[in-house]
Amino acid sequence: MTDDDTLAMCYQAIGDTATEISQAYSDFGDLVGYYMGQTSTTLQLRLFRPLTLETSLYLLSLLDTTSEIYADIYQETKKLAKELEVSSLEECLTAYKQEPDRVAHFVTSCQQVVGSDALWLSMRRKDAPPQETISDRGYVVIKRAAEKIEEVVANVTAADL
């Protein structure tokens, strides 16, 4: 696998993860609406970029900092952070790297992105904030996405050997 293929695989994983999480939290919150496909496209679009940033940070925290893949993804993440006016990119990345349970940190960070969005707050049921429980569809999607990111990083690491 070439470096371009590996990089494309990483970006695909980041985009897919951000899409899946934003879709999970953009459902209107009732079971009937979920099965009928009623989601808020506006909310999904609002959540996508901040969730892309969180996913990129998580992926970067798992990669070897000396690889070219890391450097490429870091530069794109830096651009996105600037666009989103996140001034402490290094602090965010350090927090991931120092966290003994990076998956839990990723879950919490993604849920904070969702929980701080004004549109999501206005649409959600008052008794259903993001929760770390299997009854929260978003939580399940985030956990599954973290596993996929770890698989991608394992493939990248294997390709570098």
PDB file of C-alpha atoms in Angstrom, residues 9-121:
ATOM      1  CA  MET A   9      -7.655   5.428   4.138  1.00  0.00           C
ATOM      2  CA  CYS A  10      -7.039   7.662   7.176  1.00  0.00           C
ATOM      3  CA  TYR A  11      -9.029  10.571   5.745  1.00  0.00           C
ATOM      4  CA  GLN A  12     -11.835   8.196   4.782  1.00  0.00           C
ATOM      5  CA  ALA A  13     -11.961   6.891   8.357  1.00  0.00           C
ATOM      6  CA  ILE A  14     -12.021  10.435   9.760  1.00  0.00           C
ATOM      7  CA  GLY A  15     -14.817  11.525   7.426  1.00  0.00           C
ATOM      8  CA  ASP A  16     -16.870   8.367   7.944  1.00  0.00           C
ATOM      9  CA  THR A  17     -16.542   8.648  11.717  1.00  0.00           C
ATOM     10  CA  ALA A  18     -17.597  12.294  11.829  1.00  0.00           C
ATOM     11  CA  THR A  19     -20.529  11.532   9.526  1.00  0.00           C
ATOM     12  CA  GLU A  20     -21.738   8.551  11.558  1.00  0.00           C
ATOM     13  CA  ILE A  21     -21.560  10.416  14.866  1.00  0.00           C
ATOM     14  CA  SER A  22     -23.257  13.531  13.521  1.00  0.00           C
ATOM     15  CA  GLN A  23     -25.996  11.363  11.992  1.00  0.00           C
ATOM     16  CA  ALA A  24     -26.528   9.553  15.267  1.00  0.00           C
ATOM     17  CA  TYR A  25     -27.033  12.804  17.155  1.00  0.00           C
ATOM     18  CA  SER A  26     -29.077  14.532  14.477  1.00  0.00           C
ATOM     19  CA  ASP A  27     -31.971  12.088  14.789  1.00  0.00           C
ATOM     20  CA  PHE A  28     -34.986  13.777  16.312  1.00  0.00           C
ATOM     21  CA  GLY A  29     -34.799  11.533  19.354  1.00  0.00           C
ATOM     22  CA  ASP A  30     -37.938   9.455  19.073  1.00  0.00           C
ATOM     23  CA  LEU A  31     -37.953   5.908  17.791  1.00  0.00           C
ATOM     24  CA  VAL A  32     -40.613   6.512  15.138  1.00  0.00           C
ATOM     25  CA  GLY A  33     -38.685   9.496  13.758  1.00  0.00           C
ATOM     26  CA  TYR A  34     -35.513   7.423  13.685  1.00  0.00           C
ATOM     27  CA  TYR A  35     -37.093   4.616  11.668  1.00  0.00           C
ATOM     28  CA  MET A  36     -38.757   7.076   9.308  1.00  0.00           C
ATOM     29  CA  GLY A  37     -35.381   8.715   8.689  1.00  0.00           C
ATOM     30  CA  GLN A  38     -36.253  12.079  10.172  1.00  0.00           C
ATOM     31  CA  THR A  39     -33.008  13.833  10.900  1.00  0.00           C
ATOM     32  CA  SER A  40     -31.871  17.403  10.965  1.00  0.00           C
ATOM     33  CA  THR A  41     -29.522  18.005   8.053  1.00  0.00           C
ATOM     34  CA  THR A  42     -28.608  21.401   9.475  1.00  0.00           C
ATOM     35  CA  LEU A  43     -27.586  19.855  12.783  1.00  0.00           C
ATOM     36  CA  GLN A  44     -25.662  17.136  11.029  1.00  0.00           C
ATOM     37  CA  LEU A  45     -23.695  19.729   9.062  1.00  0.00           C
ATOM     38  CA  ARG A  46     -23.066  21.840  12.189  1.00  0.00           C
ATOM     39  CA  LEU A  47     -21.648  18.856  14.075  1.00  0.00           C
ATOM     40  CA  PHE A  48     -19.577  17.427  11.219  1.00  0.00           C
ATOM     41  CA  ARG A  49     -16.551  19.741  11.299  1.00  0.00           C
ATOM     42  CA  PRO A  50     -16.037  19.815  15.088  1.00  0.00           C
ATOM     43  CA  LEU A  51     -16.430  16.031  15.160  1.00  0.00           C
ATOM     44  CA  THR A  52     -13.924  15.782  12.297  1.00  0.00           C
ATOM     45  CA  LEU A  53     -11.480  17.718  14.450  1.00  0.00           C
ATOM     46  CA  GLU A  54     -12.017  15.402  17.434  1.00  0.00           C
ATOM     47  CA  THR A  55     -11.650  12.326  15.264  1.00  0.00           C
ATOM     48  CA  SER A  56      -8.461  13.688  13.727  1.00  0.00           C
ATOM     49  CA  LEU A  57      -7.030  14.382  17.178  1.00  0.00           C
ATOM     50  CA  TYR A  58      -7.867  10.855  18.299  1.00  0.00           C
ATOM     51  CA  LEU A  59      -6.275   9.337  15.212  1.00  0.00           C
ATOM     52  CA  LEU A  60      -3.175  11.528  15.583  1.00  0.00           C
ATOM     53  CA  SER A  61      -2.799  10.488  19.214  1.00  0.00           C
ATOM     54  CA  LEU A  62      -2.502   6.868  18.066  1.00  0.00           C
ATOM     55  CA  LEU A  63      -0.067   7.452  15.204  1.00  0.00           C
ATOM     56  CA  ASP A  64       3.719   7.558  15.351  1.00  0.00           C
ATOM     57  CA  THR A  65       4.652  11.253  15.403  1.00  0.00           C
ATOM     58  CA  THR A  66       7.618  10.685  13.091  1.00  0.00           C
ATOM     59  CA  SER A  67       5.624   9.273  10.178  1.00  0.00           C
ATOM     60  CA  GLU A  68       4.753  11.226   7.037  1.00  0.00           C
ATOM     61  CA  ILE A  69       1.114  10.230   7.506  1.00  0.00           C
ATOM     62  CA  TYR A  70       1.132  11.939  10.905  1.00  0.00           C
ATOM     63  CA  ALA A  71       2.658  15.100   9.432  1.00  0.00           C
ATOM     64  CA  ASP A  72       0.076  15.293   6.626  1.00  0.00           C
ATOM     65  CA  ILE A  73      -2.908  14.709   8.891  1.00  0.00           C
ATOM     66  CA  TYR A  74      -1.500  17.093  11.501  1.00  0.00           C
ATOM     67  CA  GLN A  75      -1.249  19.914   8.937  1.00  0.00           C
ATOM     68  CA  GLU A  76      -4.858  19.419   7.824  1.00  0.00           C
ATOM     69  CA  THR A  77      -6.011  19.203  11.442  1.00  0.00           C
ATOM     70  CA  LYS A  78      -4.158  22.417  12.212  1.00  0.00           C
ATOM     71  CA  LYS A  79      -5.983  24.168   9.338  1.00  0.00           C
ATOM     72  CA  LEU A  80      -9.346  22.877  10.553  1.00  0.00           C
ATOM     73  CA  ALA A  81      -8.608  23.950  14.124  1.00  0.00           C
ATOM     74  CA  LYS A  82      -7.772  27.438  12.880  1.00  0.00           C
ATOM     75  CA  GLU A  83     -11.034  27.600  10.898  1.00  0.00           C
ATOM     76  CA  LEU A  84     -12.987  26.459  13.971  1.00  0.00           C
ATOM     77  CA  GLU A  85     -11.064  28.971  16.094  1.00  0.00           C
ATOM     78  CA  VAL A  86      -9.587  26.323  18.367  1.00  0.00           C
ATOM     79  CA  SER A  87      -6.483  27.994  19.731  1.00  0.00           C
ATOM     80  CA  SER A  88      -5.135  25.145  21.831  1.00  0.00           C
ATOM     81  CA  LEU A  89      -4.629  22.350  19.295  1.00  0.00           C
ATOM     82  CA  GLU A  90      -1.418  21.213  20.960  1.00  0.00           C
ATOM     83  CA  GLU A  91      -3.153  21.095  24.354  1.00  0.00           C
ATOM     84  CA  CYS A  92      -5.966  18.995  22.903  1.00  0.00           C
ATOM     85  CA  LEU A  93      -3.497  16.599  21.299  1.00  0.00           C
ATOM     86  CA  THR A  94      -1.436  16.391  24.488  1.00  0.00           C
ATOM     87  CA  ALA A  95      -4.585  15.629  26.481  1.00  0.00           C
ATOM     88  CA  TYR A  96      -5.293  12.674  24.189  1.00  0.00           C
ATOM     89  CA  LYS A  97      -1.725  11.392  24.369  1.00  0.00           C
ATOM     90  CA  GLN A  98      -1.553  11.653  28.165  1.00  0.00           C
ATOM     91  CA  GLU A  99      -4.921  10.030  28.749  1.00  0.00           C
ATOM     92  CA  PRO A 100      -4.589   6.391  29.851  1.00  0.00           C
ATOM     93  CA  ASP A 101      -8.002   5.589  28.313  1.00  0.00           C
ATOM     94  CA  ARG A 102      -8.024   7.419  24.992  1.00  0.00           C
ATOM     95  CA  VAL A 103     -11.311   5.858  23.923  1.00  0.00           C
ATOM     96  CA  ALA A 104     -13.070   7.282  26.994  1.00  0.00           C
ATOM     97  CA  HIS A 105     -11.504  10.674  26.264  1.00  0.00           C
ATOM     98  CA  PHE A 106     -12.682  10.457  22.645  1.00  0.00           C
ATOM     99  CA  VAL A 107     -16.213   9.567  23.762  1.00  0.00           C
ATOM    100  CA  THR A 108     -16.311  12.433  26.258  1.00  0.00           C
ATOM    101  CA  SER A 109     -14.867  14.930  23.775  1.00  0.00           C
ATOM    102  CA  CYS A 110     -17.349  13.980  21.042  1.00  0.00           C
ATOM    103  CA  GLN A 111     -20.246  14.180  23.471  1.00  0.00           C
ATOM    104  CA  GLN A 112     -19.048  17.608  24.614  1.00  0.00           C
ATOM    105  CA  VAL A 113     -19.035  18.786  20.994  1.00  0.00           C
ATOM    106  CA  VAL A 114     -22.618  17.611  20.598  1.00  0.00           C
ATOM    107  CA  GLY A 115     -23.770  18.787  24.024  1.00  0.00           C
ATOM    108  CA  SER A 116     -22.450  22.304  23.463  1.00  0.00           C
ATOM    109  CA  ASP A 117     -24.150  22.846  20.100  1.00  0.00           C
ATOM    110  CA  ALA A 118     -27.004  25.345  20.453  1.00  0.00           C
ATOM    111  CA  LEU A 119     -29.131  23.726  17.744  1.00  0.00           C
ATOM    112  CA  TRP A 120     -28.774  20.271  19.275  1.00  0.00           C
ATOM    113  CA  LEU A 121     -29.678  21.698  22.681  1.00  0.00           C
TER     114      LEU A 121
END
